[in-house]
Amino acid sequence: MYRLDPRYAPAPQAVLHTGWQAVASQLPDGPAVVAIDGPPSVDWSLLADRLAHELTGRGTPVTLLDIRSHYAPPAHIRSRTERPADADDPYFRKLADNPLDDLFDVESLPVSAPPQEGLLLVYGPGAAVVDHDLLWYADVPKRYAEAAVGAGEVGANLGLPGEKPDFRRLFYIDWPMLDQHRDSLAHRLDAWLDMQHPDHPAWIDGAGLRATYAALARKPVRTRPYFNSTPWGGHWAQRELGFNPDARNTALGYELIAPEAGILVGTGPEAQAEVPFPLLCVLEPLSVLGAQVHARFGTSFPIRFDYLDTVGGGSLSVHCHPKESYMRERFGWAYTQHETYYLTRGSTDTKVFLGLREDADVDAFRKEVERAVTDGVPMDPEDHVLAFPAEQGQLFMIPAGTPHASGAGNLVLEISATPYLYSLRFYDWLRPGSDGNPRPLPYEHGFANLETGRRGTAVARDLVQQPRTLREGPGWREEVIGELAEMFYEVRRFVLDAGAEAADDTQGRFHILNVVEGEGVTVHTATGDRHELAYAETLTVPAAVGRYTLRAAGAGPVRVVKALVR
């Protein structure tokens, strides 16, 4: 059965506490300076008040210092973090590479000397810049930040208190700066504080967290999944997996989107902390990624798995993604967003839009797009873009620059490169967004990246590939179902009869697995670890695992998709 909350026990030496009294008990009586850093989405006022209440209640004097009161003026922060070249782009910004120190003017930084007695508690985004005796990191998963900006919460953007929030700043400025800052602290944190349940926080000591991640980096691990809603979303995940039954829909399933993924560490729902998956790559890059992948991608986990649920929903926008040079130079990401669509659920009656027709006229395509944007004139994408039957089990290759979309009625397992914030939409069926306004259509970016050379029969030949058996054994085979020279990863598939076992080896490169058909598999590693993987679940097999075995569960055949860096 699909697990909504996969959870892993902390290392034996780790200390995990929940509740404000237990969290505050981990602070000394002083004299000391305690810095608690983290993103703006943490309820910092509540955190400071609750800790101060617990500490004064036990007789420890507390002085509070909100680091946000020492930020540079908002105009200064904007001038440092926003490029003039982005000023006229209403859709995207280049990823910020600023250190969090840019939130401060040198003269505005507070001097933090230990008090004569008790604690000086410095808190808020950037608190680590002050001299401190203890360093904690308070966090909530990024989905909370998205919700805060979507709700229009003032102060939701980094360094801009009192200002209306902006998704572009959140995605392209706040998150890159915060991620870089968090990662720089990971090796020396004294504690991690999960604040997603403000009345019941979870605390894990820093050394224990690093020991836990060191162990997880050497065994199969599954991140916590969730689904969000969009105007095109369907209802498969609500009906089949039990996700968000009261939500408008379950459009985009975050199975493994590394920048936003988390790992649950704990012993049960009331005693667990959610810690970002990217820290696993920061703390244990060679074990997770492997030496060659690490050399190429640094600590960025380069492949993502997610679901596009249009079952009972609508078609996605017709869009493409930036080509590599454009992505690097214009948007600042070192590699680009190649994709593939695997049809976990589909039929010959539903569609995948992919690639240009042989006779496509790009100028005519552009004029129709512009009329749709300016005058609301509908268009038929199939006048320009090919449509293929969305047959279950088919993989569609989508290199950067290729126009594409999933039609309504499909469940797509999207296996792609990790960059995910640059969808260059051409046409969105004149569909309004959740706010009632037309959805953004950055078609200028789209046409600047449109791949016009691969058309018609070349699309069908290169991008709609047939399985090729790579190896096989009693009751099983491994197939290559998608590889392309211009894409850095490939997609394979295991086909196992009931009860069959297939052996595999990471050979120094991580694998990602997803059960696309059948009840599931059990993964057995050479070191004795065992992990169940049910239908629709995704599992990361770190490079350090080496040899492992897949054993089919249930009475019927099982199919497991696997992706790896080529």
Coordinates of C-alpha atoms in Angstrom, one line a residue:
M1 CA 0.0 0.0 0.0
Y2 CA 1.2 3.5 -0.9
R3 CA 2.8 5.2 2.1
L4 CA 1.9 8.8 2.6
D5 CA 4.5 9.2 5.4
P6 CA 7.6 7.0 4.8
R7 CA 9.7 7.4 8.0
Y8 CA 13.2 6.4 9.1
A9 CA 14.5 5.8 12.6
P10 CA 17.2 8.2 13.8
A11 CA 20.7 7.0 14.4
P12 CA 21.1 5.3 17.9
Q13 CA 23.1 8.2 19.2
A14 CA 20.6 10.9 17.9
V15 CA 18.4 12.7 20.4
L16 CA 14.9 13.6 19.2
H17 CA 12.5 15.7 21.3
T18 CA 9.1 17.2 20.7
G19 CA 7.1 19.9 22.4
W20 CA 8.3 23.3 23.6
Q21 CA 9.3 22.2 27.1
A22 CA 11.5 19.4 25.8
V23 CA 13.0 21.7 23.1
A24 CA 13.8 24.5 25.6
S25 CA 15.4 21.9 28.0
Q26 CA 18.2 21.5 25.4
L27 CA 19.3 25.1 25.9
P28 CA 21.9 25.9 28.6
D29 CA 21.3 28.3 31.5
G30 CA 24.1 30.5 30.1
P31 CA 25.7 32.8 29.9
A32 CA 25.7 32.1 26.1
V33 CA 24.6 33.5 22.7
V34 CA 22.2 31.1 20.9
A35 CA 21.6 31.8 17.2
I36 CA 18.5 30.2 15.6
D37 CA 18.5 30.7 11.8
G38 CA 16.0 29.6 9.2
P39 CA 13.6 30.8 6.4
P40 CA 11.0 33.6 6.7
S41 CA 8.2 31.1 6.6
V42 CA 9.0 30.0 10.2
D43 CA 6.7 31.7 12.8
W44 CA 9.6 33.6 14.4
S45 CA 7.5 35.5 16.9
L46 CA 5.9 32.4 18.2
L47 CA 9.2 30.6 18.4
A48 CA 10.9 33.4 20.4
D49 CA 7.9 33.8 22.7
R50 CA 7.6 30.1 23.5
L51 CA 11.3 29.6 24.1
A52 CA 11.4 32.7 26.3
H53 CA 8.4 31.6 28.3
E54 CA 9.9 28.2 28.9
L55 CA 13.3 29.6 29.8
T56 CA 12.1 32.3 32.2
G57 CA 9.8 29.7 33.8
R58 CA 12.8 27.7 34.8
G59 CA 14.6 30.8 36.0
T60 CA 16.9 31.5 33.0
P61 CA 17.0 35.2 32.0
V62 CA 16.5 35.7 28.3
T63 CA 17.3 38.6 26.0
L64 CA 15.7 38.4 22.6
L65 CA 17.2 39.8 19.4
D66 CA 15.2 39.7 16.2
I67 CA 17.9 39.7 13.5
R68 CA 15.3 41.0 11.0
S69 CA 15.4 44.4 12.7
H70 CA 19.0 44.8 11.5
Y71 CA 18.4 44.2 7.8
A72 CA 19.4 46.9 5.3
P73 CA 16.5 49.0 3.9
P74 CA 14.3 47.0 1.4
A75 CA 15.5 49.2 -1.5
H76 CA 19.1 48.3 -0.7
I77 CA 18.2 44.6 -0.6
R78 CA 16.3 44.8 -3.9
S79 CA 19.2 46.6 -5.6
R80 CA 21.6 43.8 -4.4
T81 CA 19.5 40.9 -5.3
E82 CA 17.6 41.9 -8.5
R83 CA 19.4 42.2 -11.9
P84 CA 18.5 45.1 -14.1
A85 CA 18.2 42.7 -17.0
D86 CA 15.3 41.0 -15.3
A87 CA 13.3 44.2 -14.7
D88 CA 11.3 43.8 -17.9
D89 CA 10.6 40.1 -17.5
P90 CA 7.2 39.6 -15.8
Y91 CA 7.7 35.8 -15.5
F92 CA 11.2 34.8 -14.5
R93 CA 14.4 36.0 -12.9
K94 CA 17.9 34.7 -12.9
L95 CA 18.7 32.5 -9.9
A96 CA 20.3 34.6 -7.2
D97 CA 23.8 33.6 -6.0
N98 CA 24.0 36.2 -3.2
P99 CA 25.2 35.3 0.2
L100 CA 22.6 35.9 3.0
D101 CA 25.1 38.6 4.3
D102 CA 23.7 40.8 1.6
L103 CA 20.6 41.3 3.8
F104 CA 22.7 43.4 6.1
D105 CA 24.8 46.6 5.9
V106 CA 28.1 46.2 7.8
E107 CA 27.2 49.0 10.1
S108 CA 23.8 47.5 10.9
L109 CA 25.1 44.1 12.1
P110 CA 24.6 43.8 15.9
V111 CA 27.4 43.0 18.2
S112 CA 26.5 39.9 20.2
A113 CA 28.5 39.5 23.4
P114 CA 27.4 36.9 25.8
P115 CA 25.2 38.4 28.6
Q116 CA 26.5 38.4 32.1
E117 CA 23.8 35.9 33.0
G118 CA 21.2 33.9 31.0
L119 CA 20.9 33.7 27.3
L120 CA 21.0 36.1 24.4
L121 CA 18.6 34.5 21.8
V122 CA 19.2 35.8 18.3
Y123 CA 16.6 34.5 15.8
G124 CA 15.4 34.9 12.3
P125 CA 16.8 34.5 8.7
G126 CA 20.6 35.2 8.9
A127 CA 20.9 34.9 12.7
A128 CA 24.1 32.8 12.1
V129 CA 26.0 36.0 11.0
V130 CA 26.4 37.0 14.6
D131 CA 29.0 35.4 16.9
H132 CA 27.3 32.6 18.8
D133 CA 27.9 29.7 21.2
L134 CA 25.1 27.5 19.9
L135 CA 23.6 27.4 16.4
W136 CA 20.1 25.9 15.6
Y137 CA 18.3 25.9 12.3
A138 CA 14.5 26.2 12.5
D139 CA 12.6 25.1 9.3
V140 CA 9.3 24.4 7.6
P141 CA 9.2 22.6 4.3
K142 CA 9.0 24.9 1.2
R143 CA 5.4 24.0 0.6
Y144 CA 4.6 26.3 3.5
A145 CA 6.4 29.2 2.0
E146 CA 4.5 28.7 -1.3
A147 CA 1.2 28.7 0.7
A148 CA 2.2 31.9 2.6
V149 CA 3.1 33.8 -0.6
G150 CA -0.1 32.5 -2.3
A151 CA -2.1 33.7 0.6
G152 CA -0.6 37.2 0.3
E153 CA 1.1 37.2 3.7
V154 CA 3.0 40.3 4.3
G155 CA 6.7 39.6 5.1
A156 CA 6.7 36.3 3.4
N157 CA 9.7 37.3 1.2
L158 CA 13.2 37.3 2.5
G159 CA 14.4 40.7 3.8
L160 CA 11.2 42.6 2.8
P161 CA 9.0 43.0 5.9
G162 CA 5.8 44.8 5.3
E163 CA 5.8 44.3 1.6
K164 CA 3.4 42.3 -0.6
P165 CA 4.8 38.9 -1.3
D166 CA 6.0 37.9 -4.8
F167 CA 6.4 34.3 -6.2
R168 CA 9.2 35.4 -8.5
R169 CA 11.3 36.5 -5.5
L170 CA 10.4 33.4 -3.6
F171 CA 11.5 31.0 -6.4
Y172 CA 14.4 32.8 -7.9
I173 CA 15.9 34.9 -5.2
D174 CA 14.8 33.8 -1.7
W175 CA 15.1 30.0 -2.2
P176 CA 18.6 30.0 -3.8
M177 CA 19.9 32.4 -1.2
L178 CA 18.3 30.4 1.7
D179 CA 19.4 27.1 0.3
Q180 CA 23.0 28.2 -0.1
H181 CA 23.0 29.6 3.4
R182 CA 21.4 26.5 5.0
D183 CA 23.9 24.2 3.2
S184 CA 26.8 26.2 4.4
L185 CA 25.7 25.7 8.0
A186 CA 24.9 22.0 7.7
H187 CA 28.2 20.6 8.9
R188 CA 28.2 22.7 12.1
L189 CA 24.6 22.9 13.2
D190 CA 24.0 22.1 16.9
A191 CA 20.4 21.2 16.3
W192 CA 17.6 21.1 13.7
L193 CA 14.1 22.3 14.7
D194 CA 11.1 21.3 12.6
M195 CA 8.4 24.1 13.0
Q196 CA 5.7 22.9 10.7
H197 CA 3.5 22.1 13.7
P198 CA 4.1 25.3 15.8
D199 CA 2.4 23.9 18.9
H200 CA 4.4 20.7 18.7
P201 CA 7.9 21.3 17.3
A202 CA 10.4 18.5 16.8
W203 CA 14.0 18.9 17.7
I204 CA 17.0 16.7 16.7
D205 CA 20.6 17.3 17.7
G206 CA 23.0 18.2 14.9
A207 CA 25.5 15.4 15.5
G208 CA 22.6 12.9 15.6
L209 CA 21.1 14.3 12.4
R210 CA 24.4 14.0 10.6
A211 CA 24.9 10.4 11.9
T212 CA 21.3 9.6 10.7
Y213 CA 22.0 11.0 7.3
A214 CA 25.3 9.2 7.1
A215 CA 23.4 5.9 7.6
L216 CA 20.6 6.9 5.2
A217 CA 23.1 7.8 2.5
R218 CA 24.1 4.1 2.3
K219 CA 20.6 2.5 2.0
P220 CA 17.5 2.9 -0.1
V221 CA 15.4 5.9 1.0
R222 CA 12.1 7.4 0.1
T223 CA 11.2 11.1 0.5
R224 CA 7.9 12.3 1.8
P225 CA 5.4 12.7 -1.1
Y226 CA 2.7 15.4 -1.5
F227 CA 0.4 16.7 -4.2
N228 CA -0.6 20.3 -4.9
S229 CA -3.5 21.7 -7.0
T230 CA -3.4 23.6 -10.3
P231 CA -6.1 24.7 -12.8
W232 CA -5.5 21.6 -15.0
G233 CA -5.3 19.1 -12.2
G234 CA -7.1 15.7 -12.0
H235 CA -8.3 13.4 -9.2
W236 CA -6.4 10.2 -9.6
A237 CA -4.2 10.7 -6.5
Q238 CA -7.3 11.6 -4.4
R239 CA -9.2 8.5 -5.5
E240 CA -6.4 6.0 -5.6
L241 CA -3.9 7.2 -3.0
G242 CA -6.0 9.1 -0.5
F243 CA -4.1 12.4 -1.0
N244 CA -5.8 15.7 -0.1
P245 CA -9.4 14.5 -0.4
D246 CA -10.8 18.0 0.2
A247 CA -8.5 19.7 -2.2
R248 CA -9.7 21.1 -5.6
N249 CA -7.6 18.4 -7.3
T250 CA -4.3 16.6 -7.1
A251 CA -2.3 17.9 -10.1
L252 CA 1.4 17.8 -9.4
G253 CA 2.7 14.9 -7.3
Y254 CA 6.1 15.7 -5.6
E255 CA 7.5 12.2 -5.4
L256 CA 11.2 13.3 -5.6
I257 CA 11.8 16.9 -6.5
A258 CA 15.0 17.4 -4.7
P259 CA 14.9 21.1 -3.9
E260 CA 11.6 20.7 -2.1
A261 CA 11.8 17.1 -0.9
G262 CA 12.0 16.1 2.7
I263 CA 12.9 13.0 4.7
L264 CA 10.9 12.0 7.8
V265 CA 13.2 11.1 10.7
G266 CA 11.6 9.7 13.8
T267 CA 9.7 6.9 15.5
G268 CA 6.1 7.8 14.8
P269 CA 3.7 10.6 13.7
E270 CA 4.1 12.3 17.1
A271 CA 7.9 12.0 17.2
Q272 CA 9.3 12.9 13.9
A273 CA 11.2 15.8 12.1
E274 CA 11.1 16.5 8.4
V275 CA 14.6 17.4 7.2
P276 CA 15.4 18.5 3.6
F277 CA 16.6 15.8 1.2
P278 CA 19.2 18.2 -0.3
L279 CA 21.1 18.1 3.0
L280 CA 21.7 14.4 2.3
C281 CA 23.6 15.4 -0.8
V282 CA 25.5 18.2 1.0
L283 CA 26.5 16.0 3.9
E284 CA 27.2 12.8 2.0
P285 CA 27.7 13.7 -1.7
L286 CA 29.9 10.8 -2.7
S287 CA 27.7 8.2 -1.0
V288 CA 24.5 9.5 -2.5
L289 CA 25.5 10.7 -5.9
G290 CA 28.7 8.8 -6.6
A291 CA 32.1 10.3 -7.5
Q292 CA 31.4 10.9 -11.2
V293 CA 27.9 12.4 -10.7
H294 CA 29.2 14.6 -7.9
A295 CA 32.1 15.8 -10.1
R296 CA 29.6 16.8 -12.8
F297 CA 26.7 18.2 -10.7
G298 CA 28.2 19.2 -7.4
T299 CA 25.7 18.6 -4.6
S300 CA 22.7 19.1 -6.8
F301 CA 20.6 15.9 -7.1
P302 CA 20.1 16.0 -10.9
I303 CA 17.0 13.8 -11.6
R304 CA 13.5 14.3 -10.4
F305 CA 10.3 12.1 -10.4
D306 CA 6.9 13.6 -10.1
Y307 CA 3.3 12.9 -11.2
L308 CA 1.2 14.9 -13.6
D309 CA -2.4 14.0 -12.8
T310 CA -4.9 14.9 -15.4
V311 CA -7.4 12.1 -14.8
G312 CA -10.7 13.9 -14.7
G313 CA -8.8 17.2 -15.3
G314 CA -7.6 19.2 -18.3
S315 CA -4.7 19.2 -20.7
L316 CA -1.5 20.9 -19.6
S317 CA -0.3 24.0 -21.3
V318 CA 1.7 23.5 -24.5
H319 CA 5.2 24.5 -23.5
C320 CA 8.9 23.8 -23.8
H321 CA 11.9 24.2 -21.5
P322 CA 15.1 26.3 -22.0
K323 CA 18.0 25.0 -24.0
E324 CA 21.2 24.5 -22.0
S325 CA 23.0 27.7 -23.0
Y326 CA 19.8 29.8 -22.5
M327 CA 19.2 28.2 -19.1
R328 CA 22.8 28.8 -18.0
E329 CA 23.2 32.3 -19.3
R330 CA 19.7 33.8 -18.8
F331 CA 18.5 31.9 -15.8
G332 CA 21.6 30.8 -14.0
W333 CA 21.1 27.1 -13.6
A334 CA 24.1 25.0 -14.6
Y335 CA 22.1 22.3 -16.4
T336 CA 18.8 22.3 -18.1
Q337 CA 15.3 20.7 -17.9
H338 CA 15.3 17.7 -20.2
E339 CA 12.2 15.6 -19.5
T340 CA 10.5 12.3 -20.2
Y341 CA 6.8 11.3 -19.8
Y342 CA 6.1 7.7 -18.7
L343 CA 2.4 6.9 -19.1
T344 CA 1.5 5.1 -15.8
R345 CA -2.2 5.5 -16.7
G346 CA -3.2 6.3 -20.3
S347 CA -5.1 5.0 -23.3
T348 CA -5.3 5.2 -27.0
D349 CA -8.1 7.7 -26.6
T350 CA -6.0 10.2 -24.7
K351 CA -3.1 12.3 -26.0
V352 CA 0.5 13.4 -25.5
F353 CA 1.5 16.5 -27.5
L354 CA 5.1 16.3 -28.6
G355 CA 7.3 18.0 -31.2
L356 CA 6.5 20.0 -34.3
R357 CA 4.6 18.7 -37.3
E358 CA 6.6 18.1 -40.4
D359 CA 4.7 21.0 -42.1
A360 CA 4.7 23.4 -39.0
D361 CA 5.0 27.1 -39.9
V362 CA 6.7 28.7 -36.9
D363 CA 5.6 32.2 -37.9
A364 CA 2.0 31.1 -38.2
F365 CA 2.3 29.3 -34.9
R366 CA 3.6 32.5 -33.3
K367 CA 0.8 34.6 -34.7
E368 CA -1.8 32.3 -33.4
V369 CA -0.2 32.3 -30.0
E370 CA -0.1 36.1 -29.9
R371 CA -3.8 36.3 -30.9
A372 CA -4.7 33.9 -28.1
V373 CA -2.8 36.1 -25.6
T374 CA -3.9 39.5 -26.8
D375 CA -7.4 38.9 -28.1
G376 CA -8.4 35.6 -26.5
V377 CA -8.8 33.8 -29.8
P378 CA -8.6 30.0 -29.3
M379 CA -6.2 27.9 -31.3
D380 CA -5.8 24.2 -32.0
P381 CA -2.2 23.2 -31.0
E382 CA -2.5 20.2 -33.3
D383 CA -2.2 22.5 -36.3
H384 CA 1.5 22.9 -35.3
V385 CA 2.3 20.2 -32.7
L386 CA 2.1 16.4 -33.1
A387 CA -0.3 14.4 -31.0
F388 CA 0.4 10.8 -30.1
P389 CA -1.8 8.2 -28.4
A390 CA -1.0 8.2 -24.7
E391 CA -0.7 4.4 -24.4
Q392 CA 0.0 3.1 -21.0
G393 CA 3.6 2.0 -20.6
Q394 CA 4.9 4.3 -23.3
L395 CA 7.8 6.7 -22.6
F396 CA 8.1 10.0 -24.5
M397 CA 11.4 11.7 -24.6
I398 CA 11.3 15.5 -24.3
P399 CA 14.7 17.2 -24.7
A400 CA 14.9 20.9 -24.0
G401 CA 13.2 23.1 -26.6
T402 CA 10.7 20.5 -27.6
P403 CA 7.0 21.6 -27.4
H404 CA 4.9 19.2 -25.4
A405 CA 2.0 18.7 -23.0
S406 CA 0.1 15.8 -21.5
G407 CA -3.5 15.7 -22.6
A408 CA -6.5 15.3 -20.2
G409 CA -7.1 11.8 -18.8
N410 CA -3.5 10.7 -18.1
L411 CA -1.4 9.9 -15.2
V412 CA 2.2 10.8 -16.3
L413 CA 5.2 9.8 -14.3
E414 CA 7.5 12.7 -15.2
I415 CA 11.1 11.6 -15.1
S416 CA 13.3 14.6 -15.8
A417 CA 16.2 16.8 -14.9
T418 CA 15.8 18.5 -11.6
P419 CA 15.5 22.2 -12.8
Y420 CA 11.7 22.8 -12.6
L421 CA 11.0 26.5 -12.4
Y422 CA 11.1 27.5 -16.1
S423 CA 8.1 26.3 -18.1
L424 CA 8.0 28.4 -21.2
R425 CA 4.3 28.2 -22.1
F426 CA 2.9 28.9 -25.6
Y427 CA -0.8 28.1 -25.1
D428 CA -3.0 27.3 -22.1
W429 CA -6.4 26.7 -23.7
L430 CA -7.5 30.3 -22.6
R431 CA -7.7 28.9 -19.1
P432 CA -7.8 31.3 -16.1
G433 CA -5.5 30.7 -13.1
S434 CA -6.7 30.2 -9.5
D435 CA -7.0 34.0 -9.1
G436 CA -9.4 34.2 -12.1
N437 CA -6.8 36.0 -14.3
P438 CA -5.3 34.6 -17.5
R439 CA -2.4 32.2 -16.6
P440 CA 1.1 33.6 -17.5
L441 CA 2.3 32.7 -21.0
P442 CA 6.0 33.5 -21.5
Y443 CA 5.8 32.7 -25.1
E444 CA 8.7 35.0 -26.1
H445 CA 11.0 32.8 -24.0
G446 CA 9.3 29.8 -25.6
F447 CA 10.0 30.8 -29.2
A448 CA 13.5 31.8 -28.3
N449 CA 14.1 28.1 -27.3
L450 CA 11.8 26.3 -29.7
E451 CA 13.6 23.3 -31.4
T452 CA 12.6 23.6 -35.0
G453 CA 15.0 21.1 -36.5
R454 CA 13.4 17.9 -35.2
R455 CA 10.0 17.5 -36.9
G456 CA 7.4 14.9 -38.0
T457 CA 8.9 11.5 -38.6
A458 CA 12.1 12.4 -36.7
V459 CA 10.0 13.1 -33.6
A460 CA 8.4 9.7 -33.8
R461 CA 11.7 8.0 -34.5
D462 CA 13.8 9.7 -31.8
L463 CA 11.4 10.6 -29.1
V464 CA 8.9 7.8 -29.1
Q465 CA 11.2 4.8 -28.6
Q466 CA 10.4 1.1 -28.3
P467 CA 11.9 -1.0 -25.5
R468 CA 15.2 -2.7 -26.1
T469 CA 16.2 -5.6 -23.8
L470 CA 19.4 -4.9 -22.1
R471 CA 19.7 -8.1 -20.0
E472 CA 17.5 -10.8 -18.7
G473 CA 17.3 -13.8 -16.4
P474 CA 14.7 -16.4 -15.2
G475 CA 11.4 -14.5 -15.0
W476 CA 12.8 -11.0 -15.5
R477 CA 14.3 -8.6 -18.0
E478 CA 15.7 -5.1 -17.9
E479 CA 14.8 -2.9 -20.9
V480 CA 16.1 0.5 -22.1
I481 CA 13.0 2.5 -22.8
G482 CA 14.6 5.9 -23.4
E483 CA 18.0 7.2 -24.1
L484 CA 19.1 10.2 -26.2
A485 CA 22.6 11.5 -26.8
E486 CA 21.6 15.1 -25.8
M487 CA 20.1 14.0 -22.5
F488 CA 22.4 13.2 -19.5
Y489 CA 20.2 10.5 -18.0
E490 CA 18.4 7.4 -19.4
V491 CA 15.3 5.5 -18.4
R492 CA 15.1 1.7 -18.1
R493 CA 12.4 -0.7 -16.9
F494 CA 12.4 -4.0 -15.1
V495 CA 9.7 -6.5 -16.0
L496 CA 9.4 -9.2 -13.4
D497 CA 7.1 -12.2 -13.2
A498 CA 5.4 -13.0 -9.9
G499 CA 8.0 -14.0 -7.4
A500 CA 10.9 -13.3 -9.7
E501 CA 14.2 -11.7 -8.5
A502 CA 16.4 -9.4 -10.5
A503 CA 19.9 -8.4 -9.4
D504 CA 21.3 -4.9 -10.0
D505 CA 24.3 -2.8 -9.1
T506 CA 24.6 1.0 -8.8
Q507 CA 28.2 0.8 -10.0
G508 CA 28.9 4.2 -8.4
R509 CA 25.8 6.1 -9.7
F510 CA 22.5 6.5 -7.8
H511 CA 19.4 4.8 -9.2
I512 CA 15.8 6.0 -8.8
L513 CA 13.0 3.4 -8.9
N514 CA 9.2 3.6 -9.3
V515 CA 6.7 0.8 -9.4
V516 CA 4.6 1.5 -12.5
E517 CA 2.6 -1.7 -12.6
G518 CA 1.8 -4.5 -10.1
E519 CA 1.7 -4.7 -6.4
G520 CA 5.3 -3.8 -5.7
V521 CA 8.8 -5.1 -5.0
T522 CA 11.1 -5.6 -2.1
V523 CA 14.6 -4.1 -2.4
H524 CA 17.3 -6.2 -0.7
T525 CA 20.8 -4.7 -0.5
A526 CA 24.1 -6.6 -0.2
T527 CA 24.6 -5.2 3.3
G528 CA 21.3 -6.6 4.5
D529 CA 19.0 -3.6 4.3
R530 CA 15.4 -4.2 3.1
H531 CA 12.9 -1.7 1.8
E532 CA 9.4 -2.3 0.6
L533 CA 8.3 -0.3 -2.5
A534 CA 4.6 -0.3 -3.4
Y535 CA 2.8 0.6 -6.6
A536 CA 3.3 4.3 -7.5
E537 CA 6.0 4.8 -4.9
T538 CA 9.5 6.2 -5.7
L539 CA 12.8 5.1 -4.1
T540 CA 16.3 6.5 -4.2
V541 CA 19.1 3.9 -4.2
P542 CA 22.3 5.8 -3.3
A543 CA 25.5 5.1 -5.2
A544 CA 27.0 3.6 -2.0
V545 CA 24.4 0.8 -2.0
G546 CA 26.2 -1.1 -4.7
R547 CA 24.6 -4.5 -5.3
Y548 CA 20.9 -5.0 -4.6
T549 CA 18.1 -7.2 -5.6
L550 CA 14.5 -6.5 -6.7
R551 CA 12.0 -9.2 -5.6
A552 CA 8.5 -9.0 -7.1
A553 CA 5.6 -9.0 -4.6
G554 CA 2.0 -10.2 -5.2
A555 CA 0.5 -12.7 -7.6
G556 CA 1.0 -10.8 -10.9
P557 CA 3.8 -9.3 -12.9
V558 CA 5.5 -6.2 -11.8
R559 CA 7.1 -3.4 -13.8
V560 CA 9.6 -1.0 -12.2
V561 CA 11.0 2.1 -14.0
K562 CA 14.6 3.0 -13.2
A563 CA 16.4 6.2 -14.1
L564 CA 20.2 6.9 -13.8
V565 CA 22.8 9.3 -15.0
R566 CA 24.3 8.0 -18.2

